[in-house]
Amino acid sequence: MTLLILGLLLFLGAHSISIVNAPWRDRMHARLGEAGWKGVYSLVSLAGFVLIIYGYGAARMDPVVLYTPPMGLRHLAMLLLVPVFPRFLSTYLPGRIQRIARHPTLVATKLWALAHLLANGMLADVLLFGGFLAWAVADRISLKRRAPRALPALPAGMANDVIALVGGLALYAAFVFGLHGWLIGVAIIPG
């Protein structure tokens, strides 16, 4: 559990710098330059991500049950997950989906985390998905007082919406029909 918590602190901590101290982030970006800042940020995030994966896997070997969700919540979770990949892809494919969602990655993260909290009741699940949900809510609130940063993206257009929708739904189907089991070790549809 310690590795999971450390990983969450590193990963979400790196992603929370702009939430808690945007001026410091901007000063460090100016001091290190674009490549230097992205390098440090990426290394800390990657270290956190690896610790999350390893720590979550280890915590699943010795589970602590907090609650047992009813089966119906698993079906609701599957429904909540349908728009996650299209929203995430629309972050970098500007169009109507991105414009309506305003912050599609945060919407996708909140839906992903909430769906997993509905379907899983172990302590490690609550730490992992609850941590991401709390971070996404805090980041969305903080965006109201921060200046937006430009993200690399293609020119806006309706084709981007089609790509985000079709690609996102294809990713969703791939996860449902095997990729989740292969990557995460938990099959959504038992085979």
mmCIF file of N, CA, C and O in Angstrom, residues 13-89:
data_model
loop_
_atom_site.group_PDB
_atom_site.id
_atom_site.type_symbol
_atom_site.label_atom_id
_atom_site.label_comp_id
_atom_site.label_asym_id
_atom_site.label_seq_id
_atom_site.Cartn_x
_atom_site.Cartn_y
_atom_site.Cartn_z
ATOM 1 N N GLY A 13 0.865 14.704 -7.442
ATOM 2 C CA GLY A 13 1.579 15.891 -6.975
ATOM 3 C C GLY A 13 2.163 16.679 -8.141
ATOM 4 O O GLY A 13 2.026 17.906 -8.219
ATOM 5 N N ALA A 14 2.813 15.978 -9.069
ATOM 6 C CA ALA A 14 3.356 16.646 -10.250
ATOM 7 C C ALA A 14 2.245 17.312 -11.060
ATOM 8 O O ALA A 14 2.400 18.430 -11.554
ATOM 9 N N HIS A 15 1.115 16.634 -11.149
ATOM 10 C CA HIS A 15 -0.010 17.171 -11.910
ATOM 11 C C HIS A 15 -0.790 18.240 -11.138
ATOM 12 O O HIS A 15 -1.727 18.832 -11.684
ATOM 13 N N SER A 16 -0.409 18.471 -9.887
ATOM 14 C CA SER A 16 -1.115 19.462 -9.062
ATOM 15 C C SER A 16 -0.328 20.750 -8.878
ATOM 16 O O SER A 16 -0.793 21.664 -8.197
ATOM 17 N N ILE A 17 0.836 20.843 -9.463
ATOM 18 C CA ILE A 17 1.667 22.035 -9.267
ATOM 19 C C ILE A 17 0.917 23.293 -9.673
ATOM 20 O O ILE A 17 0.918 24.286 -8.950
ATOM 21 N N SER A 18 0.256 23.269 -10.810
ATOM 22 C CA SER A 18 -0.489 24.455 -11.253
ATOM 23 C C SER A 18 -1.691 24.738 -10.371
ATOM 24 O O SER A 18 -2.152 25.875 -10.285
ATOM 25 N N ILE A 19 -2.223 23.712 -9.710
ATOM 26 C CA ILE A 19 -3.363 23.901 -8.816
ATOM 27 C C ILE A 19 -2.932 24.679 -7.579
ATOM 28 O O ILE A 19 -3.592 25.615 -7.159
ATOM 29 N N VAL A 20 -1.804 24.279 -7.002
ATOM 30 C CA VAL A 20 -1.382 24.864 -5.728
ATOM 31 C C VAL A 20 -0.450 26.056 -5.873
ATOM 32 O O VAL A 20 -0.423 26.921 -4.995
ATOM 33 N N ASN A 21 0.330 26.115 -6.959
ATOM 34 C CA ASN A 21 1.274 27.224 -7.084
ATOM 35 C C ASN A 21 1.653 27.461 -8.545
ATOM 36 O O ASN A 21 2.778 27.166 -8.962
ATOM 37 N N ALA A 22 0.730 28.015 -9.306
ATOM 38 C CA ALA A 22 0.971 28.281 -10.730
ATOM 39 C C ALA A 22 2.140 29.242 -10.952
ATOM 40 O O ALA A 22 2.928 29.038 -11.886
ATOM 41 N N PRO A 23 2.316 30.295 -10.129
ATOM 42 C CA PRO A 23 3.474 31.178 -10.349
ATOM 43 C C PRO A 23 4.815 30.440 -10.212
ATOM 44 O O PRO A 23 5.742 30.675 -10.990
ATOM 45 N N TRP A 24 4.925 29.534 -9.242
ATOM 46 C CA TRP A 24 6.159 28.755 -9.086
ATOM 47 C C TRP A 24 6.385 27.884 -10.307
ATOM 48 O O TRP A 24 7.500 27.786 -10.819
ATOM 49 N N ARG A 25 5.321 27.259 -10.799
ATOM 50 C CA ARG A 25 5.424 26.427 -11.995
ATOM 51 C C ARG A 25 5.923 27.251 -13.179
ATOM 52 O O ARG A 25 6.802 26.817 -13.919
ATOM 53 N N ASP A 26 5.387 28.449 -13.334
ATOM 54 C CA ASP A 26 5.802 29.315 -14.438
ATOM 55 C C ASP A 26 7.257 29.745 -14.293
ATOM 56 O O ASP A 26 7.997 29.821 -15.281
ATOM 57 N N ARG A 27 7.701 30.039 -13.055
ATOM 58 C CA ARG A 27 9.108 30.407 -12.827
ATOM 59 C C ARG A 27 10.036 29.245 -13.152
ATOM 60 O O ARG A 27 11.086 29.424 -13.781
ATOM 61 N N MET A 28 9.672 28.046 -12.720
ATOM 62 C CA MET A 28 10.496 26.875 -13.005
ATOM 63 C C MET A 28 10.525 26.577 -14.504
ATOM 64 O O MET A 28 11.567 26.209 -15.049
ATOM 65 N N HIS A 29 9.401 26.748 -15.161
ATOM 66 C CA HIS A 29 9.340 26.551 -16.609
ATOM 67 C C HIS A 29 10.272 27.526 -17.308
ATOM 68 O O HIS A 29 11.005 27.158 -18.229
ATOM 69 N N ALA A 30 10.258 28.791 -16.862
ATOM 70 C CA ALA A 30 11.136 29.803 -17.455
ATOM 71 C C ALA A 30 12.605 29.487 -17.173
ATOM 72 O O ALA A 30 13.462 29.645 -18.047
ATOM 73 N N ARG A 31 12.905 29.019 -15.963
ATOM 74 C CA ARG A 31 14.287 28.725 -15.583
ATOM 75 C C ARG A 31 14.833 27.500 -16.323
ATOM 76 O O ARG A 31 15.959 27.511 -16.810
ATOM 77 N N LEU A 32 14.044 26.448 -16.414
ATOM 78 C CA LEU A 32 14.501 25.196 -17.023
ATOM 79 C C LEU A 32 14.306 25.159 -18.532
ATOM 80 O O LEU A 32 14.912 24.333 -19.216
ATOM 81 N N GLY A 33 13.428 26.016 -19.041
ATOM 82 C CA GLY A 33 13.088 25.968 -20.457
ATOM 83 C C GLY A 33 12.036 24.890 -20.697
ATOM 84 O O GLY A 33 11.765 24.053 -19.829
ATOM 85 N N GLU A 34 11.465 24.917 -21.889
ATOM 86 C CA GLU A 34 10.387 23.969 -22.224
ATOM 87 C C GLU A 34 10.850 22.515 -22.081
ATOM 88 O O GLU A 34 10.202 21.704 -21.422
ATOM 89 N N ALA A 35 11.988 22.199 -22.695
ATOM 90 C CA ALA A 35 12.466 20.815 -22.672
ATOM 91 C C ALA A 35 12.857 20.384 -21.253
ATOM 92 O O ALA A 35 12.545 19.260 -20.825
ATOM 93 N N GLY A 36 13.522 21.251 -20.513
ATOM 94 C CA GLY A 36 13.936 20.922 -19.151
ATOM 95 C C GLY A 36 12.754 20.699 -18.230
ATOM 96 O O GLY A 36 12.713 19.731 -17.465
ATOM 97 N N TRP A 37 11.772 21.619 -18.312
ATOM 98 C CA TRP A 37 10.582 21.478 -17.476
ATOM 99 C C TRP A 37 9.830 20.188 -17.802
ATOM 100 O O TRP A 37 9.466 19.420 -16.914
ATOM 101 N N LYS A 38 9.610 19.955 -19.091
ATOM 102 C CA LYS A 38 8.884 18.742 -19.493
ATOM 103 C C LYS A 38 9.662 17.484 -19.105
ATOM 104 O O LYS A 38 9.063 16.472 -18.744
ATOM 105 N N GLY A 39 10.988 17.551 -19.159
ATOM 106 C CA GLY A 39 11.803 16.406 -18.773
ATOM 107 C C GLY A 39 11.649 16.065 -17.299
ATOM 108 O O GLY A 39 11.398 14.908 -16.947
ATOM 109 N N VAL A 40 11.779 17.057 -16.427
ATOM 110 C CA VAL A 40 11.645 16.832 -14.989
ATOM 111 C C VAL A 40 10.219 16.383 -14.663
ATOM 112 O O VAL A 40 10.011 15.411 -13.931
ATOM 113 N N TYR A 41 9.247 17.085 -15.210
ATOM 114 C CA TYR A 41 7.836 16.775 -14.989
ATOM 115 C C TYR A 41 7.526 15.346 -15.429
ATOM 116 O O TYR A 41 6.861 14.588 -14.728
ATOM 117 N N SER A 42 8.043 14.971 -16.598
ATOM 118 C CA SER A 42 7.796 13.632 -17.135
ATOM 119 C C SER A 42 8.456 12.553 -16.291
ATOM 120 O O SER A 42 7.865 11.496 -16.059
ATOM 121 N N LEU A 43 9.687 12.790 -15.841
ATOM 122 C CA LEU A 43 10.378 11.792 -15.014
ATOM 123 C C LEU A 43 9.665 11.567 -13.685
ATOM 124 O O LEU A 43 9.490 10.420 -13.260
ATOM 125 N N VAL A 44 9.240 12.646 -13.037
ATOM 126 C CA VAL A 44 8.519 12.521 -11.769
ATOM 127 C C VAL A 44 7.188 11.812 -12.005
ATOM 128 O O VAL A 44 6.807 10.902 -11.259
ATOM 129 N N SER A 45 6.470 12.206 -13.059
ATOM 130 C CA SER A 45 5.186 11.578 -13.381
ATOM 131 C C SER A 45 5.360 10.101 -13.715
ATOM 132 O O SER A 45 4.576 9.259 -13.265
ATOM 133 N N LEU A 46 6.381 9.774 -14.497
ATOM 134 C CA LEU A 46 6.636 8.387 -14.868
ATOM 135 C C LEU A 46 6.986 7.549 -13.634
ATOM 136 O O LEU A 46 6.480 6.424 -13.474
ATOM 137 N N ALA A 47 7.825 8.085 -12.765
ATOM 138 C CA ALA A 47 8.167 7.368 -11.526
ATOM 139 C C ALA A 47 6.899 7.121 -10.706
ATOM 140 O O ALA A 47 6.685 6.015 -10.188
ATOM 141 N N GLY A 48 6.053 8.134 -10.592
ATOM 142 C CA GLY A 48 4.795 7.978 -9.871
ATOM 143 C C GLY A 48 3.892 6.950 -10.517
ATOM 144 O O GLY A 48 3.288 6.110 -9.835
ATOM 145 N N PHE A 49 3.815 6.966 -11.838
ATOM 146 C CA PHE A 49 2.969 6.030 -12.569
ATOM 147 C C PHE A 49 3.434 4.591 -12.362
ATOM 148 O O PHE A 49 2.630 3.694 -12.117
ATOM 149 N N VAL A 50 4.740 4.371 -12.445
ATOM 150 C CA VAL A 50 5.290 3.026 -12.233
ATOM 151 C C VAL A 50 4.991 2.556 -10.808
ATOM 152 O O VAL A 50 4.591 1.411 -10.588
ATOM 153 N N LEU A 51 5.162 3.437 -9.830
ATOM 154 C CA LEU A 51 4.864 3.076 -8.442
ATOM 155 C C LEU A 51 3.376 2.792 -8.242
ATOM 156 O O LEU A 51 3.007 1.897 -7.480
ATOM 157 N N ILE A 52 2.514 3.550 -8.922
ATOM 158 C CA ILE A 52 1.071 3.299 -8.847
ATOM 159 C C ILE A 52 0.762 1.895 -9.370
ATOM 160 O O ILE A 52 0.042 1.121 -8.738
ATOM 161 N N ILE A 53 1.309 1.572 -10.529
ATOM 162 C CA ILE A 53 1.051 0.259 -11.129
ATOM 163 C C ILE A 53 1.554 -0.860 -10.217
ATOM 164 O O ILE A 53 0.827 -1.806 -9.910
ATOM 165 N N TYR A 54 2.779 -0.745 -9.778
ATOM 166 C CA TYR A 54 3.358 -1.789 -8.936
ATOM 167 C C TYR A 54 2.649 -1.842 -7.579
ATOM 168 O O TYR A 54 2.306 -2.923 -7.096
ATOM 169 N N GLY A 55 2.417 -0.686 -6.981
ATOM 170 C CA GLY A 55 1.764 -0.635 -5.670
ATOM 171 C C GLY A 55 0.331 -1.118 -5.704
ATOM 172 O O GLY A 55 -0.116 -1.828 -4.788
ATOM 173 N N TYR A 56 -0.400 -0.777 -6.753
ATOM 174 C CA TYR A 56 -1.783 -1.238 -6.878
ATOM 175 C C TYR A 56 -1.819 -2.750 -7.071
ATOM 176 O O TYR A 56 -2.630 -3.446 -6.471
ATOM 177 N N GLY A 57 -0.926 -3.256 -7.910
ATOM 178 C CA GLY A 57 -0.854 -4.702 -8.120
ATOM 179 C C GLY A 57 -0.525 -5.437 -6.831
ATOM 180 O O GLY A 57 -1.123 -6.472 -6.526
ATOM 181 N N ALA A 58 0.412 -4.902 -6.068
ATOM 182 C CA ALA A 58 0.787 -5.533 -4.794
ATOM 183 C C ALA A 58 -0.370 -5.458 -3.799
ATOM 184 O O ALA A 58 -0.629 -6.425 -3.071
ATOM 185 N N ALA A 59 -1.075 -4.328 -3.761
ATOM 186 C CA ALA A 59 -2.197 -4.160 -2.825
ATOM 187 C C ALA A 59 -3.337 -5.117 -3.161
ATOM 188 O O ALA A 59 -4.055 -5.563 -2.263
ATOM 189 N N ARG A 60 -3.501 -5.444 -4.437
ATOM 190 C CA ARG A 60 -4.560 -6.380 -4.840
ATOM 191 C C ARG A 60 -4.274 -7.796 -4.365
ATOM 192 O O ARG A 60 -5.184 -8.616 -4.259
ATOM 193 N N MET A 61 -3.016 -8.096 -4.051
ATOM 194 C CA MET A 61 -2.661 -9.433 -3.560
ATOM 195 C C MET A 61 -3.114 -9.638 -2.112
ATOM 196 O O MET A 61 -3.277 -10.769 -1.669
ATOM 197 N N ASP A 62 -3.280 -8.546 -1.381
ATOM 198 C CA ASP A 62 -3.710 -8.611 0.019
ATOM 199 C C ASP A 62 -4.849 -7.601 0.204
ATOM 200 O O ASP A 62 -4.680 -6.580 0.871
ATOM 201 N N PRO A 63 -6.026 -7.868 -0.386
ATOM 202 C CA PRO A 63 -7.095 -6.868 -0.428
ATOM 203 C C PRO A 63 -7.728 -6.582 0.942
ATOM 204 O O PRO A 63 -7.863 -7.472 1.768
ATOM 205 N N VAL A 64 -8.087 -5.309 1.112
ATOM 206 C CA VAL A 64 -8.830 -4.869 2.288
ATOM 207 C C VAL A 64 -10.185 -4.384 1.772
ATOM 208 O O VAL A 64 -10.255 -3.382 1.055
ATOM 209 N N VAL A 65 -11.247 -5.109 2.114
ATOM 210 C CA VAL A 65 -12.583 -4.787 1.605
ATOM 211 C C VAL A 65 -13.193 -3.656 2.441
ATOM 212 O O VAL A 65 -13.290 -3.755 3.655
ATOM 213 N N LEU A 66 -13.569 -2.576 1.756
ATOM 214 C CA LEU A 66 -14.279 -1.476 2.411
ATOM 215 C C LEU A 66 -15.779 -1.587 2.185
ATOM 216 O O LEU A 66 -16.570 -1.305 3.069
ATOM 217 N N TYR A 67 -16.165 -1.984 0.972
ATOM 218 C CA TYR A 67 -17.572 -2.177 0.644
ATOM 219 C C TYR A 67 -17.670 -3.133 -0.536
ATOM 220 O O TYR A 67 -16.733 -3.290 -1.294
ATOM 221 N N THR A 68 -18.820 -3.763 -0.653
ATOM 222 C CA THR A 68 -19.080 -4.674 -1.758
ATOM 223 C C THR A 68 -20.202 -4.075 -2.602
ATOM 224 O O THR A 68 -21.352 -4.049 -2.168
ATOM 225 N N PRO A 69 -19.855 -3.564 -3.787
ATOM 226 C CA PRO A 69 -20.880 -2.940 -4.612
ATOM 227 C C PRO A 69 -21.864 -3.957 -5.184
ATOM 228 O O PRO A 69 -21.462 -5.067 -5.542
ATOM 229 N N PRO A 70 -23.144 -3.588 -5.258
ATOM 230 C CA PRO A 70 -24.113 -4.490 -5.902
ATOM 231 C C PRO A 70 -23.817 -4.609 -7.399
ATOM 232 O O PRO A 70 -23.241 -3.705 -8.002
ATOM 233 N N MET A 71 -24.204 -5.714 -7.972
ATOM 234 C CA MET A 71 -23.925 -5.994 -9.383
ATOM 235 C C MET A 71 -24.442 -4.888 -10.310
ATOM 236 O O MET A 71 -23.810 -4.561 -11.300
ATOM 237 N N GLY A 72 -25.576 -4.296 -9.963
ATOM 238 C CA GLY A 72 -26.144 -3.243 -10.806
ATOM 239 C C GLY A 72 -25.211 -2.059 -10.988
ATOM 240 O O GLY A 72 -25.218 -1.406 -12.032
ATOM 241 N N LEU A 73 -24.389 -1.785 -9.995
ATOM 242 C CA LEU A 73 -23.447 -0.672 -10.110
ATOM 243 C C LEU A 73 -22.358 -0.960 -11.133
ATOM 244 O O LEU A 73 -21.825 -0.042 -11.748
ATOM 245 N N ARG A 74 -22.050 -2.214 -11.338
ATOM 246 C CA ARG A 74 -21.058 -2.565 -12.364
ATOM 247 C C ARG A 74 -21.601 -2.228 -13.756
ATOM 248 O O ARG A 74 -20.860 -1.770 -14.621
ATOM 249 N N HIS A 75 -22.896 -2.433 -13.949
ATOM 250 C CA HIS A 75 -23.505 -2.083 -15.237
ATOM 251 C C HIS A 75 -23.531 -0.565 -15.414
ATOM 252 O O HIS A 75 -23.270 -0.062 -16.508
ATOM 253 N N LEU A 76 -23.848 0.159 -14.357
ATOM 254 C CA LEU A 76 -23.806 1.623 -14.410
ATOM 255 C C LEU A 76 -22.389 2.101 -14.699
ATOM 256 O O LEU A 76 -22.184 3.035 -15.481
ATOM 257 N N ALA A 77 -21.401 1.463 -14.088
ATOM 258 C CA ALA A 77 -20.003 1.829 -14.324
ATOM 259 C C ALA A 77 -19.644 1.661 -15.797
ATOM 260 O O ALA A 77 -18.997 2.529 -16.393
ATOM 261 N N MET A 78 -20.071 0.559 -16.400
ATOM 262 C CA MET A 78 -19.799 0.325 -17.825
ATOM 263 C C MET A 78 -20.417 1.418 -18.687
ATOM 264 O O MET A 78 -19.819 1.863 -19.667
ATOM 265 N N LEU A 79 -21.604 1.859 -18.322
ATOM 266 C CA LEU A 79 -22.268 2.935 -19.052
ATOM 267 C C LEU A 79 -21.515 4.257 -18.889
ATOM 268 O O LEU A 79 -21.331 4.998 -19.854
ATOM 269 N N LEU A 80 -21.068 4.544 -17.680
ATOM 270 C CA LEU A 80 -20.315 5.781 -17.435
ATOM 271 C C LEU A 80 -18.989 5.807 -18.193
ATOM 272 O O LEU A 80 -18.478 6.877 -18.519
ATOM 273 N N LEU A 81 -18.441 4.645 -18.470
ATOM 274 C CA LEU A 81 -17.149 4.573 -19.154
ATOM 275 C C LEU A 81 -17.241 4.781 -20.667
ATOM 276 O O LEU A 81 -16.228 5.061 -21.306
ATOM 277 N N VAL A 82 -18.425 4.672 -21.245
ATOM 278 C CA VAL A 82 -18.571 4.804 -22.705
ATOM 279 C C VAL A 82 -17.984 6.119 -23.231
ATOM 280 O O VAL A 82 -17.223 6.105 -24.199
ATOM 281 N N PRO A 83 -18.265 7.285 -22.619
ATOM 282 C CA PRO A 83 -17.719 8.525 -23.187
ATOM 283 C C PRO A 83 -16.282 8.851 -22.775
ATOM 284 O O PRO A 83 -15.726 9.861 -23.218
ATOM 285 N N VAL A 84 -15.654 8.014 -21.961
ATOM 286 C CA VAL A 84 -14.327 8.362 -21.439
ATOM 287 C C VAL A 84 -13.288 8.508 -22.554
ATOM 288 O O VAL A 84 -12.612 9.536 -22.643
ATOM 289 N N PHE A 85 -13.124 7.509 -23.397
ATOM 290 C CA PHE A 85 -12.104 7.595 -24.446
ATOM 291 C C PHE A 85 -12.419 8.674 -25.486
ATOM 292 O O PHE A 85 -11.512 9.414 -25.895
ATOM 293 N N PRO A 86 -13.668 8.815 -25.951
ATOM 294 C CA PRO A 86 -13.939 9.931 -26.871
ATOM 295 C C PRO A 86 -13.620 11.294 -26.242
ATOM 296 O O PRO A 86 -13.059 12.176 -26.913
ATOM 297 N N ARG A 87 -13.956 11.485 -24.973
ATOM 298 C CA ARG A 87 -13.628 12.755 -24.309
ATOM 299 C C ARG A 87 -12.131 12.951 -24.236
ATOM 300 O O ARG A 87 -11.620 14.035 -24.483
ATOM 301 N N PHE A 88 -11.425 11.900 -23.852
ATOM 302 C CA PHE A 88 -9.977 12.019 -23.738
ATOM 303 C C PHE A 88 -9.355 12.355 -25.090
ATOM 304 O O PHE A 88 -8.518 13.257 -25.183
ATOM 305 N N LEU A 89 -9.744 11.658 -26.134
ATOM 306 C CA LEU A 89 -9.193 11.933 -27.463
ATOM 307 C C LEU A 89 -9.539 13.342 -27.939
ATOM 308 O O LEU A 89 -8.752 13.989 -28.626
#
